[in-house]
PDB file of C-alpha atoms in Angstrom:
ATOM      1  CA  MET A 156    -103.025 -44.142 -24.566  1.00  0.00           C
ATOM      2  CA  PRO A 157    -103.038 -42.649 -27.813  1.00  0.00           C
ATOM      3  CA  GLU A 158    -100.413 -40.033 -27.988  1.00  0.00           C
ATOM      4  CA  LEU A 159     -99.650 -37.108 -30.325  1.00  0.00           C
ATOM      5  CA  PRO A 160     -99.138 -39.045 -33.816  1.00  0.00           C
ATOM      6  CA  ASP A 161    -102.008 -41.295 -32.931  1.00  0.00           C
ATOM      7  CA  LEU A 162    -104.501 -38.740 -32.537  1.00  0.00           C
ATOM      8  CA  GLN A 163    -103.093 -36.526 -35.584  1.00  0.00           C
ATOM      9  CA  ALA A 164    -103.684 -39.384 -37.792  1.00  0.00           C
ATOM     10  CA  PHE A 165    -107.159 -39.729 -36.107  1.00  0.00           C
ATOM     11  CA  SER A 166    -108.069 -35.925 -36.490  1.00  0.00           C
ATOM     12  CA  ARG A 167    -106.759 -36.033 -40.328  1.00  0.00           C
ATOM     13  CA  ASN A 168    -109.082 -38.767 -41.103  1.00  0.00           C
ATOM     14  CA  LEU A 169    -112.152 -37.568 -39.105  1.00  0.00           C
ATOM     15  CA  ASP A 170    -111.915 -34.074 -40.547  1.00  0.00           C
ATOM     16  CA  LYS A 171    -111.774 -35.605 -43.800  1.00  0.00           C
ATOM     17  CA  LYS A 172    -115.041 -37.881 -43.285  1.00  0.00           C
ATOM     18  CA  LEU A 173    -117.173 -35.297 -41.312  1.00  0.00           C
ATOM     19  CA  ALA A 174    -116.059 -31.854 -42.159  1.00  0.00           C
ATOM     20  CA  GLY A 175    -119.512 -30.000 -43.529  1.00  0.00           C
ATOM     21  CA  LYS A 176    -121.863 -32.424 -41.960  1.00  0.00           C
ATOM     22  CA  THR A 177    -124.566 -31.002 -39.532  1.00  0.00           C
ATOM     23  CA  VAL A 178    -125.370 -32.367 -36.411  1.00  0.00           C
ATOM     24  CA  LYS A 179    -128.997 -33.930 -35.904  1.00  0.00           C
ATOM     25  CA  GLU A 180    -128.727 -35.101 -32.575  1.00  0.00           C
ATOM     26  CA  VAL A 181    -126.370 -35.477 -29.595  1.00  0.00           C
ATOM     27  CA  ILE A 182    -126.930 -38.870 -27.669  1.00  0.00           C
ATOM     28  CA  ILE A 183    -125.490 -38.883 -24.184  1.00  0.00           C
ATOM     29  CA  HIS A 184    -125.217 -42.389 -22.704  1.00  0.00           C
ATOM     30  CA  ASN A 185    -122.592 -41.270 -20.114  1.00  0.00           C
ATOM     31  CA  ALA A 186    -122.923 -37.852 -18.532  1.00  0.00           C
ATOM     32  CA  LYS A 187    -120.520 -38.404 -15.562  1.00  0.00           C
ATOM     33  CA  LYS A 188    -117.606 -36.649 -17.238  1.00  0.00           C
ATOM     34  CA  LEU A 189    -119.440 -33.839 -18.767  1.00  0.00           C
ATOM     35  CA  ASN A 190    -118.130 -30.199 -17.823  1.00  0.00           C
ATOM     36  CA  VAL A 191    -121.827 -29.081 -18.496  1.00  0.00           C
ATOM     37  CA  SER A 192    -125.414 -30.245 -18.543  1.00  0.00           C
ATOM     38  CA  GLU A 193    -126.886 -32.454 -20.852  1.00  0.00           C
ATOM     39  CA  ASN A 194    -129.280 -30.192 -22.001  1.00  0.00           C
ATOM     40  CA  GLU A 195    -126.825 -27.350 -22.581  1.00  0.00           C
ATOM     41  CA  LEU A 196    -124.591 -29.455 -24.554  1.00  0.00           C
ATOM     42  CA  ARG A 197    -127.272 -30.601 -27.106  1.00  0.00           C
ATOM     43  CA  ALA A 198    -128.457 -27.146 -27.299  1.00  0.00           C
ATOM     44  CA  LYS A 199    -125.048 -25.834 -28.342  1.00  0.00           C
ATOM     45  CA  LEU A 200    -124.041 -28.486 -30.968  1.00  0.00           C
ATOM     46  CA  GLU A 201    -127.443 -29.907 -32.572  1.00  0.00           C
ATOM     47  CA  LYS A 202    -128.454 -28.078 -35.983  1.00  0.00           C
ATOM     48  CA  GLN A 203    -124.725 -26.752 -36.068  1.00  0.00           C
ATOM     49  CA  LYS A 204    -122.378 -27.682 -39.214  1.00  0.00           C
ATOM     50  CA  LEU A 205    -119.221 -29.436 -38.127  1.00  0.00           C
ATOM     51  CA  LYS A 206    -116.435 -26.959 -39.202  1.00  0.00           C
ATOM     52  CA  GLU A 207    -113.073 -29.108 -38.709  1.00  0.00           C
ATOM     53  CA  VAL A 208    -111.583 -31.644 -36.588  1.00  0.00           C
ATOM     54  CA  TYR A 209    -108.133 -31.292 -35.305  1.00  0.00           C
ATOM     55  CA  ARG A 210    -105.620 -32.441 -32.415  1.00  0.00           C
ATOM     56  CA  ASN A 211    -104.992 -30.375 -29.423  1.00  0.00           C
ATOM     57  CA  GLY A 212    -102.430 -31.933 -27.021  1.00  0.00           C
ATOM     58  CA  LYS A 213    -103.566 -35.390 -26.333  1.00  0.00           C
ATOM     59  CA  GLU A 214    -106.966 -34.306 -26.882  1.00  0.00           C
ATOM     60  CA  LEU A 215    -109.207 -34.256 -30.291  1.00  0.00           C
ATOM     61  CA  TYR A 216    -111.309 -31.033 -30.943  1.00  0.00           C
ATOM     62  CA  ILE A 217    -114.104 -30.782 -32.946  1.00  0.00           C
ATOM     63  CA  LYS A 218    -114.885 -27.166 -33.713  1.00  0.00           C
ATOM     64  CA  PHE A 219    -118.560 -26.125 -35.192  1.00  0.00           C
ATOM     65  CA  SER A 220    -119.613 -23.558 -37.381  1.00  0.00           C
ATOM     66  CA  GLU A 221    -120.508 -21.163 -34.183  1.00  0.00           C
ATOM     67  CA  GLY A 222    -117.098 -21.206 -32.790  1.00  0.00           C
ATOM     68  CA  ASP A 223    -118.289 -24.316 -29.896  1.00  0.00           C
ATOM     69  CA  ILE A 224    -115.723 -26.901 -29.538  1.00  0.00           C
ATOM     70  CA  LEU A 225    -116.126 -30.350 -28.252  1.00  0.00           C
ATOM     71  CA  ALA A 226    -112.765 -31.621 -26.837  1.00  0.00           C
ATOM     72  CA  LEU A 227    -112.592 -35.407 -26.844  1.00  0.00           C
ATOM     73  CA  HIS A 228    -109.711 -37.082 -24.417  1.00  0.00           C
ATOM     74  CA  LEU A 229    -109.562 -40.374 -24.780  1.00  0.00           C
ATOM     75  CA  MET A 230    -107.868 -41.610 -21.842  1.00  0.00           C
ATOM     76  CA  LEU A 231    -106.261 -45.078 -21.578  1.00  0.00           C
ATOM     77  CA  HIS A 232    -109.012 -47.023 -23.678  1.00  0.00           C
ATOM     78  CA  GLY A 233    -111.295 -44.701 -25.151  1.00  0.00           C
ATOM     79  CA  LYS A 234    -111.956 -45.235 -29.154  1.00  0.00           C
ATOM     80  CA  LEU A 235    -114.190 -43.539 -31.873  1.00  0.00           C
ATOM     81  CA  PHE A 236    -116.014 -45.359 -34.163  1.00  0.00           C
ATOM     82  CA  LEU A 237    -118.106 -44.082 -37.293  1.00  0.00           C
ATOM     83  CA  PHE A 238    -121.543 -45.656 -38.290  1.00  0.00           C
ATOM     84  CA  GLU A 239    -124.205 -45.474 -40.584  1.00  0.00           C
ATOM     85  CA  GLY A 240    -127.933 -45.312 -39.219  1.00  0.00           C
ATOM     86  CA  LYS A 241    -127.879 -46.924 -35.757  1.00  0.00           C
ATOM     87  CA  ASN A 242    -124.919 -47.040 -33.343  1.00  0.00           C
ATOM     88  CA  SER A 243    -123.990 -50.447 -32.124  1.00  0.00           C
ATOM     89  CA  ASN A 244    -120.921 -50.005 -30.251  1.00  0.00           C
ATOM     90  CA  LYS A 245    -121.024 -51.042 -26.661  1.00  0.00           C
ATOM     91  CA  TYR A 246    -119.609 -48.660 -23.804  1.00  0.00           C
ATOM     92  CA  SER A 247    -120.783 -45.776 -25.561  1.00  0.00           C
ATOM     93  CA  ILE A 248    -120.404 -42.462 -23.984  1.00  0.00           C
ATOM     94  CA  ILE A 249    -121.556 -39.833 -26.619  1.00  0.00           C
ATOM     95  CA  GLU A 250    -122.636 -39.957 -30.034  1.00  0.00           C
ATOM     96  CA  LEU A 251    -123.133 -36.993 -32.619  1.00  0.00           C
ATOM     97  CA  VAL A 252    -125.784 -38.084 -35.297  1.00  0.00           C
ATOM     98  CA  PHE A 253    -125.655 -36.257 -38.475  1.00  0.00           C
ATOM     99  CA  THR A 254    -128.506 -35.240 -40.848  1.00  0.00           C
ATOM    100  CA  ASP A 255    -127.304 -37.800 -43.310  1.00  0.00           C
ATOM    101  CA  ASP A 256    -127.893 -40.531 -40.568  1.00  0.00           C
ATOM    102  CA  SER A 257    -124.009 -41.315 -40.064  1.00  0.00           C
ATOM    103  CA  GLY A 258    -122.717 -40.721 -37.019  1.00  0.00           C
ATOM    104  CA  LEU A 259    -119.623 -40.740 -34.792  1.00  0.00           C
ATOM    105  CA  VAL A 260    -119.375 -42.440 -31.147  1.00  0.00           C
ATOM    106  CA  LEU A 261    -117.209 -42.075 -28.295  1.00  0.00           C
ATOM    107  CA  THR A 262    -116.644 -45.419 -26.221  1.00  0.00           C
ATOM    108  CA  ASP A 263    -114.796 -46.624 -23.058  1.00  0.00           C
ATOM    109  CA  PHE A 264    -115.165 -49.673 -21.293  1.00  0.00           C
ATOM    110  CA  GLN A 265    -113.713 -47.904 -18.468  1.00  0.00           C
ATOM    111  CA  GLY A 266    -116.210 -45.028 -18.709  1.00  0.00           C
ATOM    112  CA  ILE A 267    -113.529 -42.241 -18.120  1.00  0.00           C
ATOM    113  CA  ALA A 268    -112.932 -41.227 -21.661  1.00  0.00           C
ATOM    114  CA  THR A 269    -114.121 -37.323 -21.019  1.00  0.00           C
ATOM    115  CA  PRO A 270    -116.029 -34.871 -23.508  1.00  0.00           C
ATOM    116  CA  THR A 271    -115.618 -31.457 -22.643  1.00  0.00           C
ATOM    117  CA  LEU A 272    -117.413 -28.592 -24.027  1.00  0.00           C
ATOM    118  CA  ASN A 273    -115.559 -25.477 -25.194  1.00  0.00           C
ATOM    119  CA  PRO A 274    -112.356 -26.515 -22.803  1.00  0.00           C
ATOM    120  CA  ALA A 275    -110.064 -23.593 -21.432  1.00  0.00           C
ATOM    121  CA  GLU A 276    -107.485 -22.461 -23.212  1.00  0.00           C
ATOM    122  CA  LYS A 277    -104.252 -24.504 -22.085  1.00  0.00           C
ATOM    123  CA  GLU A 278    -100.923 -22.633 -20.986  1.00  0.00           C
ATOM    124  CA  ALA A 279     -98.435 -25.285 -21.952  1.00  0.00           C
ATOM    125  CA  PRO A 280     -97.460 -25.122 -25.466  1.00  0.00           C
ATOM    126  CA  ASP A 281     -98.115 -28.167 -28.074  1.00  0.00           C
ATOM    127  CA  ALA A 282     -94.849 -30.254 -28.523  1.00  0.00           C
ATOM    128  CA  VAL A 283     -94.511 -29.527 -32.113  1.00  0.00           C
ATOM    129  CA  ASP A 284     -95.791 -25.950 -31.618  1.00  0.00           C
ATOM    130  CA  ASP A 285     -92.885 -23.130 -32.357  1.00  0.00           C
ATOM    131  CA  LYS A 286     -93.911 -22.042 -28.858  1.00  0.00           C
ATOM    132  CA  ALA A 287     -92.259 -25.163 -27.583  1.00  0.00           C
ATOM    133  CA  GLY A 288     -88.719 -24.047 -28.972  1.00  0.00           C
ATOM    134  CA  PHE A 289     -85.415 -23.562 -27.404  1.00  0.00           C
ATOM    135  CA  ALA A 290     -85.636 -20.862 -25.169  1.00  0.00           C
ATOM    136  CA  TYR A 291     -88.654 -22.247 -23.446  1.00  0.00           C
ATOM    137  CA  LEU A 292     -87.647 -25.515 -22.904  1.00  0.00           C
ATOM    138  CA  LYS A 293     -84.164 -24.379 -21.537  1.00  0.00           C
ATOM    139  CA  GLU A 294     -85.852 -22.296 -19.074  1.00  0.00           C
ATOM    140  CA  ARG A 295     -88.215 -24.996 -18.239  1.00  0.00           C
ATOM    141  CA  LEU A 296     -85.577 -27.778 -17.842  1.00  0.00           C
ATOM    142  CA  GLY A 297     -83.385 -25.424 -16.035  1.00  0.00           C
ATOM    143  CA  LYS A 298     -85.753 -24.945 -13.165  1.00  0.00           C
ATOM    144  CA  THR A 299     -85.951 -28.617 -12.241  1.00  0.00           C
ATOM    145  CA  LYS A 300     -83.381 -31.494 -11.088  1.00  0.00           C
ATOM    146  CA  THR A 301     -86.550 -34.104 -11.994  1.00  0.00           C
ATOM    147  CA  ASN A 302     -85.267 -36.699 -14.851  1.00  0.00           C
ATOM    148  CA  VAL A 303     -86.034 -35.474 -18.259  1.00  0.00           C
ATOM    149  CA  LYS A 304     -88.384 -37.960 -18.892  1.00  0.00           C
ATOM    150  CA  THR A 305     -90.747 -37.069 -16.410  1.00  0.00           C
ATOM    151  CA  VAL A 306     -90.849 -33.395 -17.435  1.00  0.00           C
ATOM    152  CA  LEU A 307     -91.388 -34.375 -21.284  1.00  0.00           C
ATOM    153  CA  LEU A 308     -94.660 -36.431 -19.920  1.00  0.00           C
ATOM    154  CA  ASP A 309     -96.073 -33.478 -17.952  1.00  0.00           C
ATOM    155  CA  GLN A 310     -98.834 -31.852 -19.682  1.00  0.00           C
ATOM    156  CA  LYS A 311     -98.477 -28.773 -17.729  1.00  0.00           C
ATOM    157  CA  ILE A 312     -95.100 -28.268 -19.318  1.00  0.00           C
ATOM    158  CA  ILE A 313     -95.530 -29.707 -23.146  1.00  0.00           C
ATOM    159  CA  ARG A 314     -98.494 -31.348 -24.387  1.00  0.00           C
ATOM    160  CA  GLY A 315     -99.046 -34.301 -26.314  1.00  0.00           C
ATOM    161  CA  ILE A 316     -95.963 -36.650 -25.794  1.00  0.00           C
ATOM    162  CA  GLY A 317     -96.731 -40.020 -23.917  1.00  0.00           C
ATOM    163  CA  ASN A 318     -94.768 -42.684 -22.496  1.00  0.00           C
ATOM    164  CA  ALA A 319     -94.051 -44.484 -25.456  1.00  0.00           C
ATOM    165  CA  TYR A 320     -92.783 -41.496 -27.468  1.00  0.00           C
ATOM    166  CA  ALA A 321     -90.956 -39.808 -24.882  1.00  0.00           C
ATOM    167  CA  ASP A 322     -88.461 -43.083 -24.763  1.00  0.00           C
ATOM    168  CA  GLU A 323     -88.645 -43.093 -28.693  1.00  0.00           C
ATOM    169  CA  ILE A 324     -87.583 -39.129 -28.550  1.00  0.00           C
ATOM    170  CA  LEU A 325     -84.841 -39.473 -25.778  1.00  0.00           C
ATOM    171  CA  TRP A 326     -83.142 -42.250 -27.737  1.00  0.00           C
ATOM    172  CA  ASP A 327     -83.228 -40.258 -30.817  1.00  0.00           C
ATOM    173  CA  ALA A 328     -81.791 -37.723 -29.168  1.00  0.00           C
ATOM    174  CA  GLY A 329     -79.162 -39.948 -27.420  1.00  0.00           C
ATOM    175  CA  ILE A 330     -80.125 -38.613 -24.043  1.00  0.00           C
ATOM    176  CA  SER A 331     -80.652 -40.845 -21.197  1.00  0.00           C
ATOM    177  CA  PRO A 332     -84.402 -40.631 -19.901  1.00  0.00           C
ATOM    178  CA  PHE A 333     -82.960 -40.872 -16.082  1.00  0.00           C
ATOM    179  CA  SER A 334     -80.619 -37.483 -16.911  1.00  0.00           C
ATOM    180  CA  ALA A 335     -81.305 -34.450 -14.356  1.00  0.00           C
ATOM    181  CA  SER A 336     -83.171 -32.235 -16.561  1.00  0.00           C
ATOM    182  CA  ASN A 337     -80.972 -29.031 -15.265  1.00  0.00           C
ATOM    183  CA  LYS A 338     -77.969 -30.951 -16.237  1.00  0.00           C
ATOM    184  CA  LEU A 339     -78.537 -30.948 -20.018  1.00  0.00           C
ATOM    185  CA  PRO A 340     -76.374 -29.041 -22.147  1.00  0.00           C
ATOM    186  CA  GLU A 341     -77.548 -26.790 -24.467  1.00  0.00           C
ATOM    187  CA  ASP A 342     -76.413 -28.910 -27.610  1.00  0.00           C
ATOM    188  CA  LYS A 343     -78.287 -31.655 -25.989  1.00  0.00           C
ATOM    189  CA  ILE A 344     -81.381 -29.252 -25.621  1.00  0.00           C
ATOM    190  CA  LYS A 345     -81.379 -28.445 -29.321  1.00  0.00           C
ATOM    191  CA  ASP A 346     -80.899 -32.130 -30.107  1.00  0.00           C
ATOM    192  CA  LEU A 347     -84.026 -32.887 -28.201  1.00  0.00           C
ATOM    193  CA  ILE A 348     -86.083 -30.309 -29.751  1.00  0.00           C
ATOM    194  CA  SER A 349     -85.219 -32.097 -33.161  1.00  0.00           C
ATOM    195  CA  SER A 350     -85.864 -35.228 -32.124  1.00  0.00           C
ATOM    196  CA  ILE A 351     -89.330 -34.161 -30.919  1.00  0.00           C
ATOM    197  CA  HIS A 352     -90.477 -32.635 -34.143  1.00  0.00           C
ATOM    198  CA  SER A 353     -88.764 -35.584 -36.355  1.00  0.00           C
ATOM    199  CA  VAL A 354     -89.940 -38.539 -34.181  1.00  0.00           C
ATOM    200  CA  LEU A 355     -93.445 -37.188 -33.994  1.00  0.00           C
ATOM    201  CA  LYS A 356     -93.945 -36.309 -37.339  1.00  0.00           C
ATOM    202  CA  ASP A 357     -92.366 -39.754 -38.922  1.00  0.00           C
ATOM    203  CA  ALA A 358     -94.602 -41.622 -36.514  1.00  0.00           C
ATOM    204  CA  GLU A 359     -97.332 -40.051 -37.973  1.00  0.00           C
ATOM    205  CA  LYS A 360     -96.595 -40.971 -41.401  1.00  0.00           C
ATOM    206  CA  GLU A 361     -95.775 -44.808 -40.435  1.00  0.00           C
ATOM    207  CA  ILE A 362     -99.204 -44.922 -38.653  1.00  0.00           C
ATOM    208  CA  LEU A 363    -100.865 -43.626 -41.758  1.00  0.00           C
ATOM    209  CA  LYS A 364     -98.964 -45.792 -44.323  1.00  0.00           C
ATOM    210  CA  SER A 365     -99.909 -49.012 -42.433  1.00  0.00           C
ATOM    211  CA  ASN A 366    -103.630 -47.940 -41.597  1.00  0.00           C
ATOM    212  CA  PRO A 367    -104.650 -44.846 -43.622  1.00  0.00           C
ATOM    213  CA  ASP A 368    -108.223 -44.783 -42.466  1.00  0.00           C
ATOM    214  CA  ILE A 369    -107.137 -45.169 -38.796  1.00  0.00           C
ATOM    215  CA  ILE A 370    -109.467 -43.694 -36.252  1.00  0.00           C
ATOM    216  CA  ASN A 371    -108.557 -45.533 -33.198  1.00  0.00           C
ATOM    217  CA  GLY A 372    -106.266 -47.803 -31.646  1.00  0.00           C
ATOM    218  CA  GLU A 373    -102.455 -47.681 -31.398  1.00  0.00           C
ATOM    219  CA  VAL A 374     -99.682 -48.732 -33.898  1.00  0.00           C
ATOM    220  CA  ARG A 375     -96.584 -49.427 -32.319  1.00  0.00           C
ATOM    221  CA  ASP A 376     -94.594 -51.640 -34.128  1.00  0.00           C
ATOM    222  CA  PHE A 377     -92.332 -49.599 -36.104  1.00  0.00           C
ATOM    223  CA  MET A 378     -90.855 -48.227 -33.142  1.00  0.00           C
ATOM    224  CA  ASN A 379     -87.286 -48.588 -32.358  1.00  0.00           C
ATOM    225  CA  ILE A 380     -87.141 -48.762 -28.608  1.00  0.00           C
ATOM    226  CA  HIS A 381     -90.504 -48.893 -26.678  1.00  0.00           C
ATOM    227  CA  ASN A 382     -91.030 -52.178 -28.485  1.00  0.00           C
ATOM    228  CA  SER A 383     -91.497 -55.497 -26.829  1.00  0.00           C
ATOM    229  CA  LYS A 384     -90.686 -57.134 -29.601  1.00  0.00           C
ATOM    230  CA  LYS A 385     -87.133 -55.921 -30.138  1.00  0.00           C
ATOM    231  CA  LYS A 386     -84.354 -56.814 -28.144  1.00  0.00           C
ATOM    232  CA  HIS A 387     -81.550 -54.486 -29.735  1.00  0.00           C
ATOM    233  CA  SER A 388     -81.634 -50.943 -31.097  1.00  0.00           C
ATOM    234  CA  PRO A 389     -80.888 -50.091 -34.527  1.00  0.00           C
ATOM    235  CA  LYS A 390     -77.681 -49.323 -33.358  1.00  0.00           C
ATOM    236  CA  GLY A 391     -77.159 -52.853 -31.987  1.00  0.00           C
ATOM    237  CA  ALA A 392     -77.468 -52.139 -27.800  1.00  0.00           C
ATOM    238  CA  PRO A 393     -79.692 -54.071 -26.031  1.00  0.00           C
ATOM    239  CA  ILE A 394     -82.674 -52.744 -25.163  1.00  0.00           C
ATOM    240  CA  LEU A 395     -83.389 -52.332 -21.238  1.00  0.00           C
ATOM    241  CA  ILE A 396     -86.753 -51.939 -19.569  1.00  0.00           C
ATOM    242  CA  LYS A 397     -86.900 -50.370 -16.194  1.00  0.00           C
ATOM    243  CA  GLU A 398     -90.378 -51.373 -14.698  1.00  0.00           C
ATOM    244  CA  GLY A 399     -92.474 -48.967 -12.981  1.00  0.00           C
ATOM    245  CA  THR A 400     -95.821 -47.294 -13.255  1.00  0.00           C
ATOM    246  CA  ARG A 401     -94.729 -46.610 -16.723  1.00  0.00           C
ATOM    247  CA  LYS A 402     -92.008 -49.184 -18.290  1.00  0.00           C
ATOM    248  CA  THR A 403     -89.183 -47.201 -19.296  1.00  0.00           C
ATOM    249  CA  TYR A 404     -87.177 -48.487 -22.512  1.00  0.00           C
ATOM    250  CA  TYR A 405     -83.357 -47.270 -23.117  1.00  0.00           C
ATOM    251  CA  THR A 406     -80.181 -48.532 -24.193  1.00  0.00           C
ATOM    252  CA  GLU A 407     -76.824 -47.655 -22.936  1.00  0.00           C
ATOM    253  CA  GLU A 408     -76.119 -45.735 -26.028  1.00  0.00           C
ATOM    254  CA  GLN A 409     -77.901 -42.716 -24.504  1.00  0.00           C
ATOM    255  CA  THR A 410     -75.768 -40.250 -22.037  1.00  0.00           C
ATOM    256  CA  LEU A 411     -76.447 -39.894 -18.653  1.00  0.00           C
ATOM    257  CA  TYR A 412     -76.130 -36.269 -17.392  1.00  0.00           C
ATOM    258  CA  SER A 413     -76.608 -36.007 -13.779  1.00  0.00           C
TER     259      SER A 413
END
């Protein structure tokens, strides 16, 4: 699943390619996940100018000239493609066709990627928002004994971080993913916040460096810990893997707070 740095890179490139274009037609191939009727979606978006594309949590937001927003959640396997003329991509869910006959399509072979018209405002702050600062995370972490990685993955607490980057962030901060959230000392919460910002920002740079025009897929080969091709961390410790619904990559360099 694309995470915050991936989506940030996608949004930058899509905004450069699409801002200012006018929607000629909205083509809906799979309406199962729509929050409104097909007719309402078309009526809202057709003839509007695309104003900007940006990331919000784990979604891409496409904002239009009249203020409407089409949110795209890629889920596990959703992908975005640009096309000229006719869309020839398989497993299409929704297409935006512009007046210059270019287009953007969302695909997903599982059919679960989700387009949402005018999504409700989210209560949880974005991971790189100032609202997700020390006071906020100290309070939220202090309320639960749940391990800290689970808290980082909870989109109702902090939005944008997924499994791979949670591992990278916690290693960078020197915190074991199995630490009880309410046992983290204040200095480690500060380290955690610093690592959230630096790891996610640096990852976006690495993604764009290796694939400047990226709008789909995942680039992971630069990762320090959550990387199946690496056996040791940059500091030399063996990388350990805990199997589960989500694999957790960690090392004994990380302090366990319990």
